[in-house]
Short mmCIF file of C-alpha atoms in Angstrom, two decimals:
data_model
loop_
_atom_site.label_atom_id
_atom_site.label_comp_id
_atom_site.label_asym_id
_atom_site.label_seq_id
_atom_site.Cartn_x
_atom_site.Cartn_y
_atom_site.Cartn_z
CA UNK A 1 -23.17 -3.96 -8.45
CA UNK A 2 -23.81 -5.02 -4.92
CA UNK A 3 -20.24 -4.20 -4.03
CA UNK A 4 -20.43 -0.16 -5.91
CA UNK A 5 -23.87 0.44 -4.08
CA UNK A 6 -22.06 -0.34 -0.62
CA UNK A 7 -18.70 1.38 -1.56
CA UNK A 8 -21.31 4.60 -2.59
CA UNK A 9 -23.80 4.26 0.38
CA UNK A 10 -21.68 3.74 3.50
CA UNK A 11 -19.64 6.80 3.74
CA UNK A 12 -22.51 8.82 2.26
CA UNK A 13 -24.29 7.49 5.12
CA UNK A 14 -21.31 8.55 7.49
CA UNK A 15 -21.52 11.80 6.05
CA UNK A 16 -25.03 12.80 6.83
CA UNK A 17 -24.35 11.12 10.37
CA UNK A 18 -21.26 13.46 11.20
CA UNK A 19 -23.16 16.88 9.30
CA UNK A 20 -25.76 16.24 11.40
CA UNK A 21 -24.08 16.08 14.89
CA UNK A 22 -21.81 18.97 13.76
CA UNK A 23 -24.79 21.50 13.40
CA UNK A 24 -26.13 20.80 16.48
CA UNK A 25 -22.74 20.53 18.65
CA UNK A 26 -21.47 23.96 17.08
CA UNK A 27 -22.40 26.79 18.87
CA UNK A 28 -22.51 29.24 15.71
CA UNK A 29 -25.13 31.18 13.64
CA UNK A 30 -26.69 29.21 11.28
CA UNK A 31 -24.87 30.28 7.63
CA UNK A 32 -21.31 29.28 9.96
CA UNK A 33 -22.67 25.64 10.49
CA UNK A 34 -23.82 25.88 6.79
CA UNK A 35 -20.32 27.12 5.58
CA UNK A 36 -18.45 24.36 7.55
CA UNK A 37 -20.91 21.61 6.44
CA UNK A 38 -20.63 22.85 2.92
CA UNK A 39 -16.70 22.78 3.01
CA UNK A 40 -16.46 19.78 4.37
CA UNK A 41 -18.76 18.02 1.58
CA UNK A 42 -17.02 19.35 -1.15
CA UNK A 43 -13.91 17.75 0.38
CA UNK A 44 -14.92 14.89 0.19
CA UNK A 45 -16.26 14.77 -3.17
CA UNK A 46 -13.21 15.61 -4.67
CA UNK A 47 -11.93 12.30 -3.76
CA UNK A 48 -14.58 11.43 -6.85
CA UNK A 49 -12.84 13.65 -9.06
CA UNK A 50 -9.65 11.08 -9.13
CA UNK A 51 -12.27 8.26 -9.63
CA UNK A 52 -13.67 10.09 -12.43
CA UNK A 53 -10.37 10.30 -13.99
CA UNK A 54 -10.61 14.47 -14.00
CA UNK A 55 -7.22 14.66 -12.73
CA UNK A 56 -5.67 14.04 -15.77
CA UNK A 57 -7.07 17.51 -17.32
CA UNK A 58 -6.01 19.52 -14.30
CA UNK A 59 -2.12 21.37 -14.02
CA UNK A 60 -0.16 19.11 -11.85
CA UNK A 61 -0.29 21.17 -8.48
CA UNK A 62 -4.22 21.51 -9.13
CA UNK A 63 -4.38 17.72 -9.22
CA UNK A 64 -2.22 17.13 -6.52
CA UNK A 65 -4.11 19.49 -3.99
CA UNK A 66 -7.35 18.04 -5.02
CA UNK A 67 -6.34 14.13 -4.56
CA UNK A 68 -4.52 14.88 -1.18
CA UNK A 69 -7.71 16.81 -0.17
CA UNK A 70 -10.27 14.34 -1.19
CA UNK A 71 -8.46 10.89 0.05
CA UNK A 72 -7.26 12.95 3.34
CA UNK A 73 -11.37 13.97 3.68
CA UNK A 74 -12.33 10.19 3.85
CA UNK A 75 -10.21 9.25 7.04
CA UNK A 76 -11.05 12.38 8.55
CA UNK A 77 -14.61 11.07 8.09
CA UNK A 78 -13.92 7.82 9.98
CA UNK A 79 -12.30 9.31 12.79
CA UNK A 80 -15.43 11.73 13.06
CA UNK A 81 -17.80 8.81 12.50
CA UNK A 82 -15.70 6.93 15.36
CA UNK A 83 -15.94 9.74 17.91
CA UNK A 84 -19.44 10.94 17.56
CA UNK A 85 -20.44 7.07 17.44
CA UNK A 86 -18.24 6.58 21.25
CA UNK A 87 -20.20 9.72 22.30
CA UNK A 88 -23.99 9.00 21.27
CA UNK A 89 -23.09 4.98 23.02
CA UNK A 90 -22.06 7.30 26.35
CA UNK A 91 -25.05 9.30 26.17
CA UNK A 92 -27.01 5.72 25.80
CA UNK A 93 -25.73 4.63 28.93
CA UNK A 94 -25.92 7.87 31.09
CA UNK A 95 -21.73 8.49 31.04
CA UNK A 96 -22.18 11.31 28.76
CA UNK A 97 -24.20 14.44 29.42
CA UNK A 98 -26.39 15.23 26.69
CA UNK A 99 -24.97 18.92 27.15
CA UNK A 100 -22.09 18.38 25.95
CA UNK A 101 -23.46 17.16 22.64
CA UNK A 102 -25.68 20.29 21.89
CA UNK A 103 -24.17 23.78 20.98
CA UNK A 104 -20.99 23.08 22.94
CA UNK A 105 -17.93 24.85 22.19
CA UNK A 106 -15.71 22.95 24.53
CA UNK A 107 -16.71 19.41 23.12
CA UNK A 108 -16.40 20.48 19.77
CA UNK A 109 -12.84 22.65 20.67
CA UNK A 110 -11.75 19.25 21.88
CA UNK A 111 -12.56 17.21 19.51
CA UNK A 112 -10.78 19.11 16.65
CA UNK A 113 -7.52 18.97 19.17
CA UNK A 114 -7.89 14.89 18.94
CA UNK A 115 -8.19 14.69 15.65
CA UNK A 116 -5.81 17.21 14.59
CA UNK A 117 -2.99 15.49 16.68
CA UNK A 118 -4.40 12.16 15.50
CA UNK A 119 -3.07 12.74 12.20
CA UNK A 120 -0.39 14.73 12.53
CA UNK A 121 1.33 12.22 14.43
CA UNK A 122 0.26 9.77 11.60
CA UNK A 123 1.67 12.58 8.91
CA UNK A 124 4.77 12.26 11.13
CA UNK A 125 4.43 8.42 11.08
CA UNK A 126 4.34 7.75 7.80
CA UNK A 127 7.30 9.75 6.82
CA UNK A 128 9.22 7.74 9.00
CA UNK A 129 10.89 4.45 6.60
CA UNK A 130 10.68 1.66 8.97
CA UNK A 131 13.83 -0.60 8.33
CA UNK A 132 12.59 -4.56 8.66
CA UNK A 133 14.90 -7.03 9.40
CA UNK A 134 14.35 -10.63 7.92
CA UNK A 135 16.95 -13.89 7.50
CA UNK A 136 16.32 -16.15 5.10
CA UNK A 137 18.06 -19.40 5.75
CA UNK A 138 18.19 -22.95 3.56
CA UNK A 139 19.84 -25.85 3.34
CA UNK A 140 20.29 -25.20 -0.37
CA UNK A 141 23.65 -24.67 -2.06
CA UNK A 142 24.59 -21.16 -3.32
CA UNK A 143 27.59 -19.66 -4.68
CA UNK A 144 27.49 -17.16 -1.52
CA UNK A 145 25.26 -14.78 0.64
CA UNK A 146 22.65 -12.43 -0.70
CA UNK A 147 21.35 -9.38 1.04
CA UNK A 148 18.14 -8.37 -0.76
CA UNK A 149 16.32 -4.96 -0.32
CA UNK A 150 12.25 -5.73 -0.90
CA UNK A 151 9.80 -3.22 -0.82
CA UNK A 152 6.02 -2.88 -2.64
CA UNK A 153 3.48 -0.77 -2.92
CA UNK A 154 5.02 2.79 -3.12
CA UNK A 155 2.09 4.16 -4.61
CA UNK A 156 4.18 6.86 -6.54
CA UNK A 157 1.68 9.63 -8.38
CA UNK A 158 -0.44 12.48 -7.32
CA UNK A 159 0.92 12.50 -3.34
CA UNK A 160 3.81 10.31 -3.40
CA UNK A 161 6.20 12.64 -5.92
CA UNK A 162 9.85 12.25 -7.10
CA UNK A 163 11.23 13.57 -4.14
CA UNK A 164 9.37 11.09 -2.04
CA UNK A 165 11.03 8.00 -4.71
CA UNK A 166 14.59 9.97 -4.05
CA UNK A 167 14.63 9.27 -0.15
CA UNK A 168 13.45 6.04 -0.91
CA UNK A 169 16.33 5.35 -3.41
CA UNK A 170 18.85 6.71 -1.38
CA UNK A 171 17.56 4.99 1.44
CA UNK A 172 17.50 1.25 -0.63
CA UNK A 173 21.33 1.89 -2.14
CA UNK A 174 22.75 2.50 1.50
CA UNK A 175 22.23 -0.86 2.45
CA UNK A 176 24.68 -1.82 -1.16
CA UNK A 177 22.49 -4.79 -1.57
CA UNK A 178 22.92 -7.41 -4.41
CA UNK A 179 18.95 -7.24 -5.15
CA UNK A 180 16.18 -5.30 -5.06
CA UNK A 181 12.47 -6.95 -5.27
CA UNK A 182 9.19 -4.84 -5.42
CA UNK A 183 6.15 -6.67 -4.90
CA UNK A 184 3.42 -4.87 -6.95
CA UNK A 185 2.11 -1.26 -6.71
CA UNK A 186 4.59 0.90 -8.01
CA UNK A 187 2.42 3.57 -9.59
CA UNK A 188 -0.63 4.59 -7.33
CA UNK A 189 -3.49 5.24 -10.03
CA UNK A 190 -2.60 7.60 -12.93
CA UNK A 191 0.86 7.19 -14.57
CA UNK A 192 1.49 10.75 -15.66
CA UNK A 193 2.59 12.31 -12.34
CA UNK A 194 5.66 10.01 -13.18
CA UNK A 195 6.01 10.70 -16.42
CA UNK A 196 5.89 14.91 -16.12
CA UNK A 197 8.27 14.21 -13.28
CA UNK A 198 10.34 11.94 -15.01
CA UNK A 199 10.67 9.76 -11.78
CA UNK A 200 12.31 6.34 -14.23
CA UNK A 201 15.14 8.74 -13.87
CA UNK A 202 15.37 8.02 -10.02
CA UNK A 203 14.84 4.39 -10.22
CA UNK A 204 17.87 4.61 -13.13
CA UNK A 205 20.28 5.35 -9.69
CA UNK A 206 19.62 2.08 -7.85
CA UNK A 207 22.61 0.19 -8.00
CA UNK A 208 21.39 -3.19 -7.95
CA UNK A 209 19.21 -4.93 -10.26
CA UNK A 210 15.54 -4.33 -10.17
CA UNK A 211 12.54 -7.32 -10.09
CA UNK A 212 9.37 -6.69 -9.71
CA UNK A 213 6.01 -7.65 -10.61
CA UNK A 214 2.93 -6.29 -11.15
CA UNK A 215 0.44 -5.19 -8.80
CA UNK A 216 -3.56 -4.25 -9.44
CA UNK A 217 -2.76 -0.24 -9.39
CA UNK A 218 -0.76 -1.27 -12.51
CA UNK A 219 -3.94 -2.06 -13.94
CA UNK A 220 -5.89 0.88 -13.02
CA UNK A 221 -2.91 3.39 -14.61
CA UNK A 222 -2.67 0.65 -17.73
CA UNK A 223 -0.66 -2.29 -17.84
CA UNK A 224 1.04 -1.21 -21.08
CA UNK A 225 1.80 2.04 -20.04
CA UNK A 226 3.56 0.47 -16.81
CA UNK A 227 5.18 -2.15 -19.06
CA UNK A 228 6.88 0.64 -20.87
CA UNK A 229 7.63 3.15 -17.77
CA UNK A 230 9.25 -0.06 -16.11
CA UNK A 231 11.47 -0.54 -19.09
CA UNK A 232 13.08 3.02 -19.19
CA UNK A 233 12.97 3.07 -15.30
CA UNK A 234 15.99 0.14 -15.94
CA UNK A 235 13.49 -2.53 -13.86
CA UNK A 236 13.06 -5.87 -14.97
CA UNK A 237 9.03 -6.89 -15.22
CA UNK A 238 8.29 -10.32 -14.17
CA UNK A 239 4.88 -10.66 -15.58
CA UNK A 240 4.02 -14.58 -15.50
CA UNK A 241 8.17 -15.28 -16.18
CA UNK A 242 11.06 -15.93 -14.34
CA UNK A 243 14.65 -14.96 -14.10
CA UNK A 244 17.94 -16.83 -12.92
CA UNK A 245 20.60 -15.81 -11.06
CA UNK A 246 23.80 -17.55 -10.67
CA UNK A 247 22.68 -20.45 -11.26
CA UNK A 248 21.01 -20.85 -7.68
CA UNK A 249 18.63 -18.41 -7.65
CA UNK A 250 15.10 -17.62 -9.16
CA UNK A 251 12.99 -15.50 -9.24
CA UNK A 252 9.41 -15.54 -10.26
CA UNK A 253 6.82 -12.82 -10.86
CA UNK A 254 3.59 -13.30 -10.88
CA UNK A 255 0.96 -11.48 -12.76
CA UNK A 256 -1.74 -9.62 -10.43
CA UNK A 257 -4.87 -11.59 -9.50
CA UNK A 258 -6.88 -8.69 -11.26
CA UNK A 259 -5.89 -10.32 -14.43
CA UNK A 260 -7.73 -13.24 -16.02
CA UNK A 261 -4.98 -14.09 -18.34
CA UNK A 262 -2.66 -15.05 -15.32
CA UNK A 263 -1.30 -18.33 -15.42
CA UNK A 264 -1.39 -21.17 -13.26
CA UNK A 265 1.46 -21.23 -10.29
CA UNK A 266 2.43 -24.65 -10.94
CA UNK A 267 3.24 -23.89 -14.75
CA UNK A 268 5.34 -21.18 -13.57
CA UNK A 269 7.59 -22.76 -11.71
CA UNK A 270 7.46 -25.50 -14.30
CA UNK A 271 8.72 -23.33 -16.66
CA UNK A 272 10.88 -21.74 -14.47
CA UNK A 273 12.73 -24.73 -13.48
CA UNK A 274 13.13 -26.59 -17.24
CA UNK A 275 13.90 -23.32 -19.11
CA UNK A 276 17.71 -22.73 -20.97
CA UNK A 277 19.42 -21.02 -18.24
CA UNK A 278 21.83 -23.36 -16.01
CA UNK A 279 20.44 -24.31 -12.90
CA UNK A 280 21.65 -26.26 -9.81
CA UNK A 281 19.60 -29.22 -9.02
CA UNK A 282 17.64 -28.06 -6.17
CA UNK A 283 17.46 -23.81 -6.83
CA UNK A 284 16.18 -21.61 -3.95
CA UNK A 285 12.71 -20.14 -5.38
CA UNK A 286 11.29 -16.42 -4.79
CA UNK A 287 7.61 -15.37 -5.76
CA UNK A 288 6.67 -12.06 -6.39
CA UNK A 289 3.32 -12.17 -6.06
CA UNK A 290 1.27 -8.83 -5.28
CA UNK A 291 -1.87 -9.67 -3.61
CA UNK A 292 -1.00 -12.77 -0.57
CA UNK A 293 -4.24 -14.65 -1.41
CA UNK A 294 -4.40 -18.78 -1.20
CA UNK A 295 -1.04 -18.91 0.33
CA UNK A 296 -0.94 -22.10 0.38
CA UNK A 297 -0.33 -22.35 -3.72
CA UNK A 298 3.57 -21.72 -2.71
CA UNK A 299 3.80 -24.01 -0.10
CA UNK A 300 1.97 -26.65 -2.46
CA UNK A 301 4.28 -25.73 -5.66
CA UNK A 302 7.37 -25.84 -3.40
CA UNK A 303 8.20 -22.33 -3.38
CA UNK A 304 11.22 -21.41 -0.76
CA UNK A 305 9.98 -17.60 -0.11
CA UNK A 306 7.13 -15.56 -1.13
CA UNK A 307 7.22 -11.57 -1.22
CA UNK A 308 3.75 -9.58 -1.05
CA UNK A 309 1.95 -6.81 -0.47
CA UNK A 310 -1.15 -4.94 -1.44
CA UNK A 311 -2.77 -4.80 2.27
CA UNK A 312 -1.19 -1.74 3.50
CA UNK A 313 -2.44 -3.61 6.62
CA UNK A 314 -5.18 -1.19 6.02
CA UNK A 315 -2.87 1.99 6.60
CA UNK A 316 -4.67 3.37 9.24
CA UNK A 317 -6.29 1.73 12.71
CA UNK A 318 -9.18 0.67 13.09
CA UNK A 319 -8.95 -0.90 8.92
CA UNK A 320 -5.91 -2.67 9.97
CA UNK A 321 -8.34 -5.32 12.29
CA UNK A 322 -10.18 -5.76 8.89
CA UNK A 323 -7.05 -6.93 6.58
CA UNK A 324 -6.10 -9.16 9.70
CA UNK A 325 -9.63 -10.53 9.61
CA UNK A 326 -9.62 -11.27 5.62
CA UNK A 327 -5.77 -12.48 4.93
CA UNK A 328 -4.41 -15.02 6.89
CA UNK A 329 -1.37 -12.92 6.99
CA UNK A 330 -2.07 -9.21 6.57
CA UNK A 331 1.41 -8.43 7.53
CA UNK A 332 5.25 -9.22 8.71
CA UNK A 333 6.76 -12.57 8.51
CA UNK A 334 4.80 -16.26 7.97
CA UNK A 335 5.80 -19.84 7.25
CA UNK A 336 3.73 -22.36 5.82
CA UNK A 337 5.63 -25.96 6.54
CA UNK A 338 9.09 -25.05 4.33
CA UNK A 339 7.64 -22.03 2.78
CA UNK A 340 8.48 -18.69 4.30
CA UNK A 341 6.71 -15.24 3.65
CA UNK A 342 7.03 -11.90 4.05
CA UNK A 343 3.50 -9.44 3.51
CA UNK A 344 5.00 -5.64 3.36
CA UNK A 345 2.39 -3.39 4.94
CA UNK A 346 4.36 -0.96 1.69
CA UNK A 347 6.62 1.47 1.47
CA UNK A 348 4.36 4.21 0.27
CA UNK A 349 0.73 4.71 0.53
CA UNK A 350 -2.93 5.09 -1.64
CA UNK A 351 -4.47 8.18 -0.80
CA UNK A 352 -3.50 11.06 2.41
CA UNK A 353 -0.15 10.18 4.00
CA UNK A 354 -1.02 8.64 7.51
CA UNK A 355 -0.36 5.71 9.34
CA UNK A 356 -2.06 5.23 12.16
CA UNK A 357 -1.39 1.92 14.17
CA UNK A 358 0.25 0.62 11.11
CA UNK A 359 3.72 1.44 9.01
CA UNK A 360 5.50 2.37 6.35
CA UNK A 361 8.08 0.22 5.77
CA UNK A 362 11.05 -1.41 3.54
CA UNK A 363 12.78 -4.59 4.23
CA UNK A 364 16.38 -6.00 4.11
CA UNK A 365 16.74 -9.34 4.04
CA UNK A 366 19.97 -11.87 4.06
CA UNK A 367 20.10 -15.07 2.70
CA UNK A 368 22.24 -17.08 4.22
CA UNK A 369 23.95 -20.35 2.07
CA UNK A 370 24.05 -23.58 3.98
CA UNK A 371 27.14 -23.54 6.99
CA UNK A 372 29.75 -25.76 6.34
#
């Protein structure tokens, strides 16, 4: 409760704090400042109107426009929150004339330049795949070399659309890997943007085998629902099981945190190591696990690498100094004695497309059998 009055009363707060300074700065008649005020509200309640669930009864287009406009409104609000804050601090210590605060054309000219290049570039940014580079080496036997494509959180839905997955697909088969692993996230909040679009259809033209595991967003759209888009999308769902490959190889996906039926780590790699399937004595371990809390569980239960996401590394500066703060790895690369991990800042997004000090990204990674 604690947590929903917070979530409520901060940007409410950050509202009334940037309405205010923009009536006085604006040097305009009085229904003009009320206009522009007014706009800008409604804005940002729309992002309530997705939380509501009212997106599912508008046409798609409708519902796109109106989630792209509402979770776009809420970093615009930082930004503004972040500039008028650096101004009234200037004013507090005599740098900044109290002039240029009051009815000023200029100030306010200028700061719509910042922010409109601000997030452009980050528009720009975010459409811009950044290819990650990982090796994975051991000293444990397998058949050969594997180069795996991993990616999480694409977020696909209201803003990130079927054409967005096709890049992305086209982008993952050029690098002809013998996996792909996605870390959690795959639908953003509502699952019918993907089904009116028919996006399984995309994943269907990967030409590798699929894992992935579920991620909270899977949750929020129904797990069920995502159980049976992930089916006729041709991916295979590790929720709390395993897979083996070659003999050498497993893989194990772990159901999100947000669930309370999720199962211990140690009894997954337990079972994952006793069941059927032939194994070599020592096998090299993977753990899809969506959300990198208590990373120490993998090192503990042995695990060789660990794939994760769910950060974003908080998609836009200055959030990204808060998931560094609360994760002790927020994003990139990690090892934990003869653990390794990888934390994707994701592939896609939640909300407005910008990245702003952070990236969108996908990574390749080889690993490497022992040298002889």
């Amino acid at each position: 409760m604690t947590g929903m009055i917070l979530f409520m009363a901060l940007p409410l707060t950050g509202l009334a704090y940037v309405a205010w300074h923009v009536w006085v700065l604006l040097p305009l008649a009085g229904v003009w400042k009320c206009l522009l005020i007014g706009m800008g509200i409604v804005c940002f309640l729309l992002l309530f109107v997705g939380f509501s669930g009212g997106l599912e009864k508008m046409s798609l287009p409708l519902a796109r426009m109106v989630y792209k406009t509402g979770t776009s409104s809420v970093l615009v609000l930082l930004y503004l929150v972040m500039v008028f804050l650096v101004l009234d601090l200037g004013r507090l210590v005599h740098l900044v004339p109290k002039a240029w605060l009051y009815g000023n054309g200029v100030t306010a000219t200028a700061i719509l330049g910042i922010l409109a290049t601000v997030f452009v570039c980050g528009n720009i940014h975010y459409y811009n795949k950044v290819r990650v580079q990982i090796n994975l080496s051991t000293d444990k036997p397998l058949p050969h070399d594997y180069k795996l494509v991993m990616a999480s959180d694409l977020h696909l839905g209201y803003h990130n659309t079927r054409a967005d997955l096709a890049r992305w697909v086209d982008l993952i088969n050029a690098e002809q890997p013998d996996l792909i692993l996605i870390a959690g996230d795959i639908i953003d909040s509502s699952i019918r943007p993907l089904l009116e679009e028919d996006m399984a259809a995309e994943f269907r033209r990967l030409q590798a085998p699929v894992y992935a595991c579920l991620g909270n967003h899977e949750y929020y759209s129904g797990e069920q629902r995502a159980e049976k888009f992930y089916r006729e999308a041709g991916i295979c769902l590790l929720r709390d099981s395993s897979v083996v490959i070659d003999s050498a190889l497993v893989i194990i996906g772990r159901d999100d945190r947000f669930s309370r039926r999720r199962k211990p780590l140690e009894q997954l790699v337990g079972d994952a190591t006793t069941q059927p399937s032939p194994l070599t004595t020592h096998p090299f371990t993977i753990l899809l696990d969506h959300q990198p809390h208590a990373l120490e569980q993998a090192e503990k239960c042995g695990i060789d690498f660990q794939l994760s996401g769910h950060t974003h590394r908080g998609q836009v500066w200055p959030i990204s100094w808060i998931t560094d703060a609360i994760y002790e790895c927020s994003w990139g690369s990690h090892r934990r004695s003869g653990t390794q991990y990888y934390v994707s800042s994701g592939l896609g997004i939640w909300g407005g497309k910008y990245r702003i000090g952070t990236q969108s990204e996908y990574v390749v990674a080889t690993l490497r059998r022992p040298s002889r």
